[in-house]
């Protein structure tokens, strides 16, 4: 087992006594708190390790339901809409927070702590988090979620393949330049083509790239609009945030030439991806790379550590390279100036629904997972970092060396990435647009046709939602 699988003991004996006393003060001993989250490495660590440690210190039991992304949202939203109080804490992804705030689903944690100072842990401080916590604030700066994961969607590649002298020689003979992690889309395509053919020629279960191209799941929408399109210079889904329009004729960029070039590139990558690509979500992409079935790919960073270090789950341990994604001309300059970004900075927080019947007990749990003392092991288990101090932890630095500097890249290049745009209509617009992306992936529409129709549908939906009149 990786070292992160072992629960961390309290830093000092006094911490345990404070948590026990606080639980008694709030009348929480014997209470069971129920939460829901997506089944990801960080969530599973919270359920398997932190929940048990918290119960030992407080007497409060945690039941964290780690389920599929789709079911997580359906169950959480239905519960909060109906105010049934099934869940005491819910996962809030960075992209959905604006919708939750607009619907008044969440408890203001800043205010709740201010109203209950006797329950404010001396080891919890919002100021210790990275700027990622800003995603969970309202306009007045009040905080509605305690970050539990934050990571980049990065470019992973097989170092063993890229460094093989025979492969390097063959690649240069074919393409006229040295094999290295791609910095342009043309290079990425060459590498994808080369390794797909290399796999065929050598009877290997190997392809040139991953594609998160599921034709019936939102994951493909997200890969295109949050990972691929920005590298071509199309930001915020191509929505003009001054007039809330998507079509080029109305000032948007969803069906711009850059967007069409991006979608054509991505759809073309299906020719060099494992055959299950059009059924792959983020989970299958990570599994494919870990199985050694792809030479390169865009992979959510929460998977980077286990892919690089866990021999029980990965066949590429010791051979995982981490790099920035390839970008079109001008995109890096946009990202460095803050005008644009080169990829997706993902993550989420645990929030406290207004409908929870155990507000104060849940407040203790949220502070417990927000202590500095639990962050390092959690970072190793889930390739996530939410506090600046975690980067300097010796355990994290040790693993960083084994993951080709993933944590260092996250610290240094994190500002080049960005989360989803602040759209209260996020889910509604995604539902309207994603069928056209699916049709491009399935070949039912050309990339140009798909984006022309998607942009027109987006304009109409935004008007229906009260935007861009």
PDB file of C-alpha atoms in Angstrom, residues 9 33 39 73 76 86 93 100 124 144 197 255 260 269 285 301 308 363 368 390 418 428 437 460 462 468:
ATOM      1  CA  UNK A   9      -2.309  10.512  14.102  1.00  0.00           C
ATOM      2  CA  UNK A  33     -23.118  12.609   9.332  1.00  0.00           C
ATOM      3  CA  UNK A  39     -15.664   8.236  -6.321  1.00  0.00           C
ATOM      4  CA  UNK A  73     -25.053  15.525  -8.663  1.00  0.00           C
ATOM      5  CA  UNK A  76     -27.240  16.070  -3.976  1.00  0.00           C
ATOM      6  CA  UNK A  86     -30.469  13.478   3.677  1.00  0.00           C
ATOM      7  CA  UNK A  93     -17.202  21.065  -7.834  1.00  0.00           C
ATOM      8  CA  UNK A 100     -25.662  26.412  -5.841  1.00  0.00           C
ATOM      9  CA  UNK A 124      -8.316  25.577  11.125  1.00  0.00           C
ATOM     10  CA  UNK A 144     -19.317  28.253   1.374  1.00  0.00           C
ATOM     11  CA  UNK A 197       1.556   2.553 -35.928  1.00  0.00           C
ATOM     12  CA  UNK A 255     -18.174  28.379 -33.727  1.00  0.00           C
ATOM     13  CA  UNK A 260     -13.563  24.443 -35.403  1.00  0.00           C
ATOM     14  CA  UNK A 269      -7.315  11.966 -32.394  1.00  0.00           C
ATOM     15  CA  UNK A 285      -8.808   7.505 -19.676  1.00  0.00           C
ATOM     16  CA  UNK A 301      -3.994  15.211 -12.200  1.00  0.00           C
ATOM     17  CA  UNK A 308       3.161   6.827 -11.326  1.00  0.00           C
ATOM     18  CA  UNK A 363     -18.958  22.262  10.859  1.00  0.00           C
ATOM     19  CA  UNK A 368     -11.180  18.578  10.626  1.00  0.00           C
ATOM     20  CA  UNK A 390       1.625  21.119   1.630  1.00  0.00           C
ATOM     21  CA  UNK A 418      -8.198  28.054 -14.845  1.00  0.00           C
ATOM     22  CA  UNK A 428     -28.279  24.112 -18.417  1.00  0.00           C
ATOM     23  CA  UNK A 437     -20.116  17.448 -29.488  1.00  0.00           C
ATOM     24  CA  UNK A 460     -31.187  30.536 -28.002  1.00  0.00           C
ATOM     25  CA  UNK A 462     -29.077  31.903 -23.106  1.00  0.00           C
ATOM     26  CA  UNK A 468     -28.141  38.086 -23.943  1.00  0.00           C
TER      27      UNK A 468
END
